[in-house]
PDB file of C-alpha atoms in Angstrom:
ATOM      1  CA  UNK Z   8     -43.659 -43.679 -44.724  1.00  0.00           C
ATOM      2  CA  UNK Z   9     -45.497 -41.110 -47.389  1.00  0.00           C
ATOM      3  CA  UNK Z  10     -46.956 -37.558 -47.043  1.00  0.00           C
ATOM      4  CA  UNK Z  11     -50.125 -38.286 -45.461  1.00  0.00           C
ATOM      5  CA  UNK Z  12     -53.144 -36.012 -44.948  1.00  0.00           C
ATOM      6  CA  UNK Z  13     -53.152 -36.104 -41.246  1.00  0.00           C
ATOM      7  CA  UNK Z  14     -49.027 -35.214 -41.792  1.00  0.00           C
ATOM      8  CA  UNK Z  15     -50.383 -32.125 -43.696  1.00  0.00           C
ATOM      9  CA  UNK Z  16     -52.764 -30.966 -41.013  1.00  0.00           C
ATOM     10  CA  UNK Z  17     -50.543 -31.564 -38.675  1.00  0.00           C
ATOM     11  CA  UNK Z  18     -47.642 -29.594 -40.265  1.00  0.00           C
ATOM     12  CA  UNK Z  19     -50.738 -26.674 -41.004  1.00  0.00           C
ATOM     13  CA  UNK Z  20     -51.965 -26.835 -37.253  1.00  0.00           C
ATOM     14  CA  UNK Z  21     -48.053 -26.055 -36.029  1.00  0.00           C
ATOM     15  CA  UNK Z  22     -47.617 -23.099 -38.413  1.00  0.00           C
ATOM     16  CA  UNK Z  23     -51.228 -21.533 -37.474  1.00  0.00           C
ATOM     17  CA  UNK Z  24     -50.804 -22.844 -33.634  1.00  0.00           C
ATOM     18  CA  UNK Z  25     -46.780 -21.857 -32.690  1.00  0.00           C
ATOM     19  CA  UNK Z  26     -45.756 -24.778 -30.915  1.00  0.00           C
ATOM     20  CA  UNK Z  27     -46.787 -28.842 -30.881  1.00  0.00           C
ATOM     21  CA  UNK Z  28     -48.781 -28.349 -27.824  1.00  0.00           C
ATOM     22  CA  UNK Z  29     -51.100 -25.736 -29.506  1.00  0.00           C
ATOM     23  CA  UNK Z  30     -51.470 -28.104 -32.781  1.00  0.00           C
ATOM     24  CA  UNK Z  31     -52.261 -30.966 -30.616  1.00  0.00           C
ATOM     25  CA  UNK Z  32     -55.168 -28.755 -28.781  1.00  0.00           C
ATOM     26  CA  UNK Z  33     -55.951 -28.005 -32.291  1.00  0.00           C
ATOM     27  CA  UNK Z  34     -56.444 -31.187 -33.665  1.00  0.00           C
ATOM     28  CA  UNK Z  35     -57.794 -32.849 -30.416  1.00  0.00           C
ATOM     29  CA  UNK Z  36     -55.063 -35.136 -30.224  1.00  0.00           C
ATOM     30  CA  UNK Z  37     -51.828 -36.027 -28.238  1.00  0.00           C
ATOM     31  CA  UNK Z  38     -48.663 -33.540 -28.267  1.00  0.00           C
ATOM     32  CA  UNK Z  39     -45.984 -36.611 -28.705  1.00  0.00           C
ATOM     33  CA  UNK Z  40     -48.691 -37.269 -32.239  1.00  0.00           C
ATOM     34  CA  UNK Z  41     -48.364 -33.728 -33.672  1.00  0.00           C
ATOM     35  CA  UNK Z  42     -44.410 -33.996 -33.035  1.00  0.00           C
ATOM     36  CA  UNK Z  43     -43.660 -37.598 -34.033  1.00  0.00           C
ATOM     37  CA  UNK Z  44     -45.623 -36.637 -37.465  1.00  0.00           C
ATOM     38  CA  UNK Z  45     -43.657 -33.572 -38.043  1.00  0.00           C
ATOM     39  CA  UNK Z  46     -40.013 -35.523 -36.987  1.00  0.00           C
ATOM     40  CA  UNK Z  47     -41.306 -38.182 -39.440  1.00  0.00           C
ATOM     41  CA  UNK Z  48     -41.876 -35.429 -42.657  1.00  0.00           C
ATOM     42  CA  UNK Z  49     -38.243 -33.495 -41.581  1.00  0.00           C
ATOM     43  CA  UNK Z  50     -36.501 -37.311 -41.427  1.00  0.00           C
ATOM     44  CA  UNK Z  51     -37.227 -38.902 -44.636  1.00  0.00           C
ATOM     45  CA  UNK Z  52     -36.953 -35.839 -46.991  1.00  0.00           C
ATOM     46  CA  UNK Z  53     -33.903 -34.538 -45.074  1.00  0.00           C
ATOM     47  CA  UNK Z  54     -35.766 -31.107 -44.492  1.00  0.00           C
ATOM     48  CA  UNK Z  55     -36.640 -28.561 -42.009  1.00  0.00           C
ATOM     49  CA  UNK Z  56     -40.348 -26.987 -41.649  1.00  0.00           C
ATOM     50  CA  UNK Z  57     -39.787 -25.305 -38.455  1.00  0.00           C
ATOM     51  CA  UNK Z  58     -37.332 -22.592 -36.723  1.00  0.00           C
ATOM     52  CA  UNK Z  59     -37.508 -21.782 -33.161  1.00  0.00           C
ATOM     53  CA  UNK Z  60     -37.693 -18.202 -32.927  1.00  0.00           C
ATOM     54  CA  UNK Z  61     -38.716 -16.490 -29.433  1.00  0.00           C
ATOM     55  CA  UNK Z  62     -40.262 -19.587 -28.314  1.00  0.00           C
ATOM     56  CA  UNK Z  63     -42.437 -20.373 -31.023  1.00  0.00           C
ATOM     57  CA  UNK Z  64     -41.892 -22.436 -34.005  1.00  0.00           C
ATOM     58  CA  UNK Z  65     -42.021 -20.345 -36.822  1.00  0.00           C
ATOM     59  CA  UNK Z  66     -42.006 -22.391 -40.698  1.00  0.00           C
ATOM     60  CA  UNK Z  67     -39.374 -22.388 -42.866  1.00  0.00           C
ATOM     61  CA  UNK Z  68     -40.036 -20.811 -46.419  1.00  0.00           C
ATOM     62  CA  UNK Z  69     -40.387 -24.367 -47.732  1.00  0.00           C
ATOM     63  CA  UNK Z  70     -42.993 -25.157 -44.958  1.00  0.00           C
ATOM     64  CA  UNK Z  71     -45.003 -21.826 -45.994  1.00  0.00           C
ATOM     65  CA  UNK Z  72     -45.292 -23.195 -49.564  1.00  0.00           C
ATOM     66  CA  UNK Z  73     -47.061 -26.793 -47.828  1.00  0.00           C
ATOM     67  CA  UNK Z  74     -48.767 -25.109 -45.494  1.00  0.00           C
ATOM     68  CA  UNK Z  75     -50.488 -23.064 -49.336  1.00  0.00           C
ATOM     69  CA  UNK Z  76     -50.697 -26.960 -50.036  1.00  0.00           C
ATOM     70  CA  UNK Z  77     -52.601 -27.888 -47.062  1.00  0.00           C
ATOM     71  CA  UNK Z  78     -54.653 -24.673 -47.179  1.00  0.00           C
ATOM     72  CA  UNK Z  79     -56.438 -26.041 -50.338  1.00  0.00           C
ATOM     73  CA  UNK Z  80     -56.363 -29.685 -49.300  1.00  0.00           C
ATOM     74  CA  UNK Z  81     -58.422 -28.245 -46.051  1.00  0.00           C
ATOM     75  CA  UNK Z  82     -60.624 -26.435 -48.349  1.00  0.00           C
ATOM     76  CA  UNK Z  83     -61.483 -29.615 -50.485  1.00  0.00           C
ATOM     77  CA  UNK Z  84     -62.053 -31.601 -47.612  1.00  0.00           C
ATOM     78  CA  UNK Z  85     -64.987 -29.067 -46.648  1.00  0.00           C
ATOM     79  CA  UNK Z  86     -66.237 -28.915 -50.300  1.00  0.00           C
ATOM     80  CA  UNK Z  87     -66.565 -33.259 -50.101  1.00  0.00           C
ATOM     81  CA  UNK Z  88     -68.078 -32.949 -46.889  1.00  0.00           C
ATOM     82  CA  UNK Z  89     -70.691 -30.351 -48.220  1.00  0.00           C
ATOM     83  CA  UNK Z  90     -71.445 -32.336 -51.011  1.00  0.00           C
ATOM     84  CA  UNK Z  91     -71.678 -35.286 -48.906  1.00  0.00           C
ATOM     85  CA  UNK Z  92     -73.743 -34.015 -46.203  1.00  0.00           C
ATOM     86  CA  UNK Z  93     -76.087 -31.912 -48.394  1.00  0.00           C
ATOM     87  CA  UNK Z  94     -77.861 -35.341 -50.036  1.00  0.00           C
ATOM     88  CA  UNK Z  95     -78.541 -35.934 -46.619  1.00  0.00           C
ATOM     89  CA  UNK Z  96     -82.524 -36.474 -45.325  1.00  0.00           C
ATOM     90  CA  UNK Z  97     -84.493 -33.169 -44.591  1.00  0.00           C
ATOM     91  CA  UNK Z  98     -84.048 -34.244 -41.174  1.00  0.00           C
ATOM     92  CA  UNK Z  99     -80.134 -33.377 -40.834  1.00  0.00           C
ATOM     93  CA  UNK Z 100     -78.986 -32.454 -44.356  1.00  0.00           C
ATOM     94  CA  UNK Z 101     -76.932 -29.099 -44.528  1.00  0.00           C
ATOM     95  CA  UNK Z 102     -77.522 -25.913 -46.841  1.00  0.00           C
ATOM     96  CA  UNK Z 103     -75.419 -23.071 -47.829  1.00  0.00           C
ATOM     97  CA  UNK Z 104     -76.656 -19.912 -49.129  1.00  0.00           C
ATOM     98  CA  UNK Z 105     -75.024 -16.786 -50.613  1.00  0.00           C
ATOM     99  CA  UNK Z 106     -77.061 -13.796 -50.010  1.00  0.00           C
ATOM    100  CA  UNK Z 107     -76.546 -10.151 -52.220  1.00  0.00           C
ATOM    101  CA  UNK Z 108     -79.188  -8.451 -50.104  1.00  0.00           C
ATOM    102  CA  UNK Z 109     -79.951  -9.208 -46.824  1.00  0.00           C
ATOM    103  CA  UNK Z 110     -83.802  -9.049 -47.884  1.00  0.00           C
ATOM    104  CA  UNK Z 111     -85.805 -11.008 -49.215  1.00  0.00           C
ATOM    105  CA  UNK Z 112     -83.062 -13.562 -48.825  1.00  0.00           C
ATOM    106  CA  UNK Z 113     -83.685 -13.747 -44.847  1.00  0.00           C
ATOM    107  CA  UNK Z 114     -87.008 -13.844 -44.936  1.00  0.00           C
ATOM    108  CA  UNK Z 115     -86.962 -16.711 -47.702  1.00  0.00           C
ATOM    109  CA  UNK Z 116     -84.597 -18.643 -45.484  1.00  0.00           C
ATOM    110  CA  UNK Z 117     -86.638 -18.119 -42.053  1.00  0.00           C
ATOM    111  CA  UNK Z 118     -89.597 -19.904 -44.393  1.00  0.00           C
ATOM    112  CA  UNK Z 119     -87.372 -22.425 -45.290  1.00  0.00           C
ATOM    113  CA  UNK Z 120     -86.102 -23.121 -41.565  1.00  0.00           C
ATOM    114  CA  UNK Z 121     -90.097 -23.225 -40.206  1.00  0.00           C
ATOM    115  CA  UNK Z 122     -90.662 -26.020 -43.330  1.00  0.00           C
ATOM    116  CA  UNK Z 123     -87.407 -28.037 -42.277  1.00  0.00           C
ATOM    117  CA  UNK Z 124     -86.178 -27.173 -38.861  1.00  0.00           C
ATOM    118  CA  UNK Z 125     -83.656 -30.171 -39.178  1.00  0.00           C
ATOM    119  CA  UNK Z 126     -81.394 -28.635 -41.569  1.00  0.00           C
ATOM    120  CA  UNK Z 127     -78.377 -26.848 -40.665  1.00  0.00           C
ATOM    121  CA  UNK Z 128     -78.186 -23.399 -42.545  1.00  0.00           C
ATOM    122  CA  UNK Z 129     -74.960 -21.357 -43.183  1.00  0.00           C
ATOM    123  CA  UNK Z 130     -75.258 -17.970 -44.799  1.00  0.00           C
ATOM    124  CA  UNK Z 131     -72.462 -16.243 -47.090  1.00  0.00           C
ATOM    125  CA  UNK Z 132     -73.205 -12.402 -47.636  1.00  0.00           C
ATOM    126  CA  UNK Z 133     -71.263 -10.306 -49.990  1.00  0.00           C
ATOM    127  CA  UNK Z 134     -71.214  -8.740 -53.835  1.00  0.00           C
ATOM    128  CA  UNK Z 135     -72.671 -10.183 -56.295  1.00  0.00           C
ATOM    129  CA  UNK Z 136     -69.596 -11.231 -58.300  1.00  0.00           C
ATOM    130  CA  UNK Z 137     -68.443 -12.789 -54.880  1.00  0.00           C
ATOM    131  CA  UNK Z 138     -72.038 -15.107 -54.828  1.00  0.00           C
ATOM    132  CA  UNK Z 139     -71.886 -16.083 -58.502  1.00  0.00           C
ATOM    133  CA  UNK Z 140     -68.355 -17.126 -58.304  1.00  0.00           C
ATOM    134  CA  UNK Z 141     -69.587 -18.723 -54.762  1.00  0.00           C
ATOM    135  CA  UNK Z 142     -72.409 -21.226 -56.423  1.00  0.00           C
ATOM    136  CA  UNK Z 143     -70.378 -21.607 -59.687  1.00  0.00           C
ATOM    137  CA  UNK Z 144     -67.232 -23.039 -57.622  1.00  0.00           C
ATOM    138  CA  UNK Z 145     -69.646 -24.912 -54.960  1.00  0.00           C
ATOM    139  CA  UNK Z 146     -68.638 -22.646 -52.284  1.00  0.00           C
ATOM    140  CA  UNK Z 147     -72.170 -22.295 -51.121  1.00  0.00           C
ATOM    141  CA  UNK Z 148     -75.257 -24.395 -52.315  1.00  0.00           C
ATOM    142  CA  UNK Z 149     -77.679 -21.645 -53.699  1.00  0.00           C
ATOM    143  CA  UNK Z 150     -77.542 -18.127 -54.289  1.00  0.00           C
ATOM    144  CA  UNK Z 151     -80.172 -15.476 -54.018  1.00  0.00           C
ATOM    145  CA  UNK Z 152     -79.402 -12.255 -56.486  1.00  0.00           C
ATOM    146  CA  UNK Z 153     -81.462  -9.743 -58.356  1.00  0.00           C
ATOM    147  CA  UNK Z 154     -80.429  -9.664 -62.123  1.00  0.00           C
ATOM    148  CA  UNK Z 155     -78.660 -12.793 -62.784  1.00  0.00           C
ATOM    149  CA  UNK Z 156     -77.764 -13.520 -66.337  1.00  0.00           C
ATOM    150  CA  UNK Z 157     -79.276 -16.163 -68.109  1.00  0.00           C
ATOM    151  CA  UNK Z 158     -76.834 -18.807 -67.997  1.00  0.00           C
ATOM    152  CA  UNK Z 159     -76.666 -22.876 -68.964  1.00  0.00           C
ATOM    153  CA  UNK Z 160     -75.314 -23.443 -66.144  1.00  0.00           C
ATOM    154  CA  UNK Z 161     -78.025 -22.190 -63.274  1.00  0.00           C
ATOM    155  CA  UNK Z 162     -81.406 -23.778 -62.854  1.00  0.00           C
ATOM    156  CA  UNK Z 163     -83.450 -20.763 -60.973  1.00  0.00           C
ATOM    157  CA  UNK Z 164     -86.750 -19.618 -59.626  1.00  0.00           C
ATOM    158  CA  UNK Z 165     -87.966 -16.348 -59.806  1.00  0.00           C
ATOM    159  CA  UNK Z 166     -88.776 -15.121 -56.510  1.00  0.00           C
ATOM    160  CA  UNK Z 167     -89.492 -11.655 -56.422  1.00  0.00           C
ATOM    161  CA  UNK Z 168     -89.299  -8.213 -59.142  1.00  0.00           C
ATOM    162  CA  UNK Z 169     -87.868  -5.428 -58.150  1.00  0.00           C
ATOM    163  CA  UNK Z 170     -86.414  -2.461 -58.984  1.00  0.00           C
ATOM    164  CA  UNK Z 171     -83.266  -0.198 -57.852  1.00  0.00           C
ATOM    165  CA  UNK Z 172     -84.241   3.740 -55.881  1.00  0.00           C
ATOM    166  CA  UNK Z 173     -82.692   6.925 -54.249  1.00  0.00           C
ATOM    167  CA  UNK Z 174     -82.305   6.590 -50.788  1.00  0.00           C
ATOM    168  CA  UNK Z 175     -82.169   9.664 -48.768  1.00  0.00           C
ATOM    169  CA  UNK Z 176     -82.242  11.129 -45.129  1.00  0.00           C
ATOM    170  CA  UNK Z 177     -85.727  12.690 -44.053  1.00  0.00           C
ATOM    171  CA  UNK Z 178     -83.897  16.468 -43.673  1.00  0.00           C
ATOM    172  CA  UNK Z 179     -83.474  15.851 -47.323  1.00  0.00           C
ATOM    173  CA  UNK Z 180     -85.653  17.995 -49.861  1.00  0.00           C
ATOM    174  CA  UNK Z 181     -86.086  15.381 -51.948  1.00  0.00           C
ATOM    175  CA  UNK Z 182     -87.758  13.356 -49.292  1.00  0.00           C
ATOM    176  CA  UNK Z 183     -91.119  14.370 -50.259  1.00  0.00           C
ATOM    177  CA  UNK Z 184     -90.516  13.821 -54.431  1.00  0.00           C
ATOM    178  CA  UNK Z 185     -92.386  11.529 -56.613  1.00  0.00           C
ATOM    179  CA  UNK Z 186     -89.386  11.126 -58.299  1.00  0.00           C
ATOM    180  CA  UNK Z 187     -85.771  11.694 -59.330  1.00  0.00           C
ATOM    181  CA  UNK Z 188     -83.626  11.725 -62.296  1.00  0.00           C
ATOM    182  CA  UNK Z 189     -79.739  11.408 -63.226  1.00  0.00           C
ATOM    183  CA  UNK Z 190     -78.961  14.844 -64.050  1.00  0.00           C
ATOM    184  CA  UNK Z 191     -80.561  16.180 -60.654  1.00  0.00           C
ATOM    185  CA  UNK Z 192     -78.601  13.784 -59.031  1.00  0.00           C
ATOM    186  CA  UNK Z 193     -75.554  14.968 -60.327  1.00  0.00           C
ATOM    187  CA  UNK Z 194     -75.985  18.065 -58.126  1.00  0.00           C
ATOM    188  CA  UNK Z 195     -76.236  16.052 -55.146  1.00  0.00           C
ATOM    189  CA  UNK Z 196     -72.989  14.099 -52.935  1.00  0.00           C
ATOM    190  CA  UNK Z 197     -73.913  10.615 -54.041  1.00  0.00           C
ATOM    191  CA  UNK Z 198     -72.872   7.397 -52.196  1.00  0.00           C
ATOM    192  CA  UNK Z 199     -71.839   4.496 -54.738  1.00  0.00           C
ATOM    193  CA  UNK Z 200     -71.084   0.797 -54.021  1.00  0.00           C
ATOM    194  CA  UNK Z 201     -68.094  -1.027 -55.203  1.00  0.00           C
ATOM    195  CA  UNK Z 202     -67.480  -2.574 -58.344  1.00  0.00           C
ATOM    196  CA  UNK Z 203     -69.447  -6.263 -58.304  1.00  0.00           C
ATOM    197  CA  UNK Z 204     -72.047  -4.767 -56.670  1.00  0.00           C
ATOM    198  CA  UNK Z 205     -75.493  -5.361 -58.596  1.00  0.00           C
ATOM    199  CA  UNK Z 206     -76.945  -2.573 -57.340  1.00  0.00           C
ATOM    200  CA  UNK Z 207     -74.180   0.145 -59.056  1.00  0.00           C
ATOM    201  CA  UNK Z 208     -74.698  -1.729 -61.796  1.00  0.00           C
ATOM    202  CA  UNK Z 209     -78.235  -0.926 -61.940  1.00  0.00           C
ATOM    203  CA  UNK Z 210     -77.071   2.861 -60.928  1.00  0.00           C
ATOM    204  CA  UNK Z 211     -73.532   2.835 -63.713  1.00  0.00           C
ATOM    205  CA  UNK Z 212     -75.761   1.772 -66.545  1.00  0.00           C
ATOM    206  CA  UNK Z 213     -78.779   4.705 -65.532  1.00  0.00           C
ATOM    207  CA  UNK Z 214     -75.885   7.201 -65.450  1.00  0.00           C
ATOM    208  CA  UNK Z 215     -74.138   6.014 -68.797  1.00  0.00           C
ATOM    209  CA  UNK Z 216     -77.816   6.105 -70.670  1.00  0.00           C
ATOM    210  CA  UNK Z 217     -78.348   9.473 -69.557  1.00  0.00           C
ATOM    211  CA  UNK Z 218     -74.670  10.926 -70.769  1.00  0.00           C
ATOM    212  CA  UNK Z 219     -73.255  11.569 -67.385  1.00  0.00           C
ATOM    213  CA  UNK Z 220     -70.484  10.451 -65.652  1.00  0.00           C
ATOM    214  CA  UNK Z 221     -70.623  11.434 -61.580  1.00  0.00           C
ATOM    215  CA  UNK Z 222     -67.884  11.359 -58.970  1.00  0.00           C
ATOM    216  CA  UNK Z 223     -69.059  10.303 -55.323  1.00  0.00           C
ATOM    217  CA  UNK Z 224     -68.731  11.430 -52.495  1.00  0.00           C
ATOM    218  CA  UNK Z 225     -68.372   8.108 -51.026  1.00  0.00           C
ATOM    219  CA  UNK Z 226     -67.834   4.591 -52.375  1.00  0.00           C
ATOM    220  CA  UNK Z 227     -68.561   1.811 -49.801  1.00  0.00           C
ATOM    221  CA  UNK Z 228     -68.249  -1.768 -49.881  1.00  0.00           C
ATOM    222  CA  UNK Z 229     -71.464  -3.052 -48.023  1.00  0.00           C
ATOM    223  CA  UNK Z 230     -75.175  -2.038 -48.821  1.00  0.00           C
ATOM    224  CA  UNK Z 231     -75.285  -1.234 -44.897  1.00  0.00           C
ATOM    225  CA  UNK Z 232     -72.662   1.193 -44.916  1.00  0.00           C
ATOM    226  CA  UNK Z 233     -74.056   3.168 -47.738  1.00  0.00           C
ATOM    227  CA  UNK Z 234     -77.582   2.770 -45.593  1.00  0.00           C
ATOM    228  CA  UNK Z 235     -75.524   4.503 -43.034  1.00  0.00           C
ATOM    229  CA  UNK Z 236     -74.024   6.877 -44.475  1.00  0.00           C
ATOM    230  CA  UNK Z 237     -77.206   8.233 -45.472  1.00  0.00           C
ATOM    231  CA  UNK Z 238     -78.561   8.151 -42.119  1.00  0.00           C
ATOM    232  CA  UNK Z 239     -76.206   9.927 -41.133  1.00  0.00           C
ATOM    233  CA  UNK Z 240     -76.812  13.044 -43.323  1.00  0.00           C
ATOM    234  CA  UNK Z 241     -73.749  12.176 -46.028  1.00  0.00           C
ATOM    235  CA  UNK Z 242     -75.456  11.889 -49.231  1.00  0.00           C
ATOM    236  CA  UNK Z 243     -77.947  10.260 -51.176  1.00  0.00           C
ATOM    237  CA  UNK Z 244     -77.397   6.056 -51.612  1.00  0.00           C
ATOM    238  CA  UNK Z 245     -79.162   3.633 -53.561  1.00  0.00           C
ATOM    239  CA  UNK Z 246     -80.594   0.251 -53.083  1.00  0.00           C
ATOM    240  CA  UNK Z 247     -82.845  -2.393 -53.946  1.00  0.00           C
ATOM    241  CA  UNK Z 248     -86.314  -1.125 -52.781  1.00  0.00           C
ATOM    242  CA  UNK Z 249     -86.747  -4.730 -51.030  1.00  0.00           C
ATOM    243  CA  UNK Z 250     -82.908  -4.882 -50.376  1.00  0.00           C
ATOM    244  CA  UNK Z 251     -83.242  -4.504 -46.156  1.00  0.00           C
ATOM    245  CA  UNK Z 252     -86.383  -5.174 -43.610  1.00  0.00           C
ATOM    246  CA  UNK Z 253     -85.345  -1.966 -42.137  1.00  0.00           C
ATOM    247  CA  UNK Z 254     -87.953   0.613 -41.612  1.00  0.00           C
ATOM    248  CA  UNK Z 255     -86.622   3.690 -39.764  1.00  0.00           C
ATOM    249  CA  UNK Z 256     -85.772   7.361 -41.040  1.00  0.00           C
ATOM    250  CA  UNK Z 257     -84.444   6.475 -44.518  1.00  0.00           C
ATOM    251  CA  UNK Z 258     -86.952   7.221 -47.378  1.00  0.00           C
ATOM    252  CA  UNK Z 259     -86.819   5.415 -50.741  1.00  0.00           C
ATOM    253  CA  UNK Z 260     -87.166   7.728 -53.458  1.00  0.00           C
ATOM    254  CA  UNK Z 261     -87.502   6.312 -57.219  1.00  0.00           C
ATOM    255  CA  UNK Z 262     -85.178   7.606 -59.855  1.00  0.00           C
ATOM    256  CA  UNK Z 263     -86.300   7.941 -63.672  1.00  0.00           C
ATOM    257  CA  UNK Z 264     -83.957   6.032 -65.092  1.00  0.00           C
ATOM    258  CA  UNK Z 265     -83.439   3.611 -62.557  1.00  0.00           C
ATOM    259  CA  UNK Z 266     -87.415   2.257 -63.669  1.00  0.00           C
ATOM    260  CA  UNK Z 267     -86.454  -0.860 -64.938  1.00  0.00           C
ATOM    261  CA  UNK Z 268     -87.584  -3.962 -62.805  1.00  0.00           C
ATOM    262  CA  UNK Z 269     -85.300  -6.811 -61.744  1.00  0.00           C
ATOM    263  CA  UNK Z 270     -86.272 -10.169 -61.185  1.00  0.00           C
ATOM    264  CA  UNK Z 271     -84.142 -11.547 -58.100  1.00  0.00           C
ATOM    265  CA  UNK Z 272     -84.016 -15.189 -58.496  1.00  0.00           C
ATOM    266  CA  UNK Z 273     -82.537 -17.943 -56.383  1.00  0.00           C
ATOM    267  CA  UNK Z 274     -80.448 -19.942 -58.364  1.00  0.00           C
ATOM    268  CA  UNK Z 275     -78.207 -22.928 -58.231  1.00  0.00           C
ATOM    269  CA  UNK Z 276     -75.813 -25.158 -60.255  1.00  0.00           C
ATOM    270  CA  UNK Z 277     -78.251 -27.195 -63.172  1.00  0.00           C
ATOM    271  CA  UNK Z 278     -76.309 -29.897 -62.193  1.00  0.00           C
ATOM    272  CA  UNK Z 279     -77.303 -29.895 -58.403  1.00  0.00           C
ATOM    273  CA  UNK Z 280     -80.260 -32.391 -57.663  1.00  0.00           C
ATOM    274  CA  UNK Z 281     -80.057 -33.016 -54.135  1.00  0.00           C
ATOM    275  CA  UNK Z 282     -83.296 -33.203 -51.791  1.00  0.00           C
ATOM    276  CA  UNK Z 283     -82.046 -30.149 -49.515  1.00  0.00           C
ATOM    277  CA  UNK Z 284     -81.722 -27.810 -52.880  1.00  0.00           C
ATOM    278  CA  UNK Z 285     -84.625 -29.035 -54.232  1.00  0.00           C
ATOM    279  CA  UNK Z 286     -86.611 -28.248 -51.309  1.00  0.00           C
ATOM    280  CA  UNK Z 287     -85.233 -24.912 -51.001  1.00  0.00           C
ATOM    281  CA  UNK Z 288     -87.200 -24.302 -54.314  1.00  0.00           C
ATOM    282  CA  UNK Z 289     -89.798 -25.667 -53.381  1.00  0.00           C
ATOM    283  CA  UNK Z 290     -90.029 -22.903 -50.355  1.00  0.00           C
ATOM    284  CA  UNK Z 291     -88.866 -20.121 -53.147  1.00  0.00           C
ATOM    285  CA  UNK Z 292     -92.015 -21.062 -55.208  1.00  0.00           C
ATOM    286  CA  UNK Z 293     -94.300 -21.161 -52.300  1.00  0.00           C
ATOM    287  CA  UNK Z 294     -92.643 -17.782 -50.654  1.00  0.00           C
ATOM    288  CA  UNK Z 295     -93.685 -16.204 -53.894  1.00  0.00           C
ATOM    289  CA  UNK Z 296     -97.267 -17.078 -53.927  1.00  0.00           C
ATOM    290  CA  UNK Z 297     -97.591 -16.012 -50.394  1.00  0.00           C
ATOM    291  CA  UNK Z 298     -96.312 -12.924 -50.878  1.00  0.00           C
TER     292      UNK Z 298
END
């Protein structure tokens, strides 16, 4: 006998699951399976993974630290079948993509989905530390991000230029303004992102270049939230000025210092050469040139 994968999951299926007859539901296989594995593991390294506590079978401390074990073992197993399934035909390959900003990312991957209706497409949202740590690791396939440092690493296409602006609610005098700047901002309740966040980059670095240093009113984690925030009367946000399809009471207002254009690029690992990536590209180059 030997510590075999389908031990580990098994072992990992009881801890998430609370009893055999859970893991077995789990795993799609019999009860007397999940058991006999787990009996097997305790028996030939003299151990104990589980404790019955209140009807459930709750791990041991030693089973927590395999069931970390089996958490990355899972996780590897998903990153081989990715990398498997992604040099697949256009006609059932798979493709992962990490979005910063919900536009023109969408609208990039609808085109792509009308070119290759065969693929299966997964989107990852979040910062854009979270997306370039995402394509670097192979977590997802391609990324889509405004401001991307040039790196060895990434082959990219541009695919559009843009630039960060005020956002503000129409009640808001500023509504009307060809523009705003830094220190006139400084008067207002501001609504930041988090750190990781390209667009308070954008918005740190126009603040430190004019010599001011503002406290907000609000710092909030998604581009959405800050949207909302501002529709609901809290303050003044900023965004990219393609960064959402949304059209409703929200005006974009640009900022002096916050003139600088962006190119947002999609952009994968220089290394990755598979037909699903490549055609992505293809659709980023063609996208553009529509547009």
């Amino acid at each position: 006998m030997s510590v075999t994968l389908s031990k580990i999951r098994a072992l990992n299926a009881v801890a998430e699951a609370g009893s055999y007859a859970a893991a077995a539901r789990l795993l799609k296989v019999s009860q007397p399976a999940v058991s006999r594995q787990i009996r097997d593991l305790e028996t030939e390294y003299a151990v104990r993974l589980f404790d019955r506590k209140n009807g459930l079978l709750s791990p041991t401390p030693l089973c927590a630290e395999l069931c970390d074990i089996a958490e990355r073992m899972a996780e590897a197993e998903k990153k081989a079948e990715r990398l498997l399934s992604r040099h697949n035909t256009l006609v059932n390959g798979k493709l992962t993509v990490g979005l910063g900003n919900s536009m023109p990312g969408m609208a990039l991957i609808a085109a792509f989905h009308k070119r290759h209706p065969g693929i299966e497409i997964s989107v990852e949202t979040g910062s854009f530390e979270s997306i370039i740590s995402a394509v670097i690791t192979g977590e997802v396939d391609v990324g889509v991000l405004p401001d991307v440092p040039t790196d060895g690493r990434f082959r990219r296409e541009l695919l559009i230029r843009q630039n960060v602006v005020a956002i503000v609610h129409p009640d808001h005098p500023a509504r009307e303004s060809d523009g705003l700047t830094c220190r006139a901002l400084m008067r207002e309740p501001l609504i930041f992102r988090t750190r990781g966040s390209s667009t308070q980059r954008v918005v740190d670095r126009a603040f430190q270049t004019a010599g001011l240093a503002p406290s907000p009113l609000l710092t909030l984690d998604t581009r959405d939230a800050v949207y909302e925030a501002v529709v609901n009367g809290m303050g003044i946000g900023f965004m990219w000025r393609n960064g959402t399809g949304r059209k409703d009471i929200v005006r974009r207002v640009p900022v002096r210092e916050m003139q600088k254009v962006y190119e947002e690029v999609a952009f994968a690992l220089a290394s990755e050469d598979s037909i699903v990536v490549n055609s992505f590209f293809l659709t980023v180059q063609s996208f553009r040139q529509d547009g």
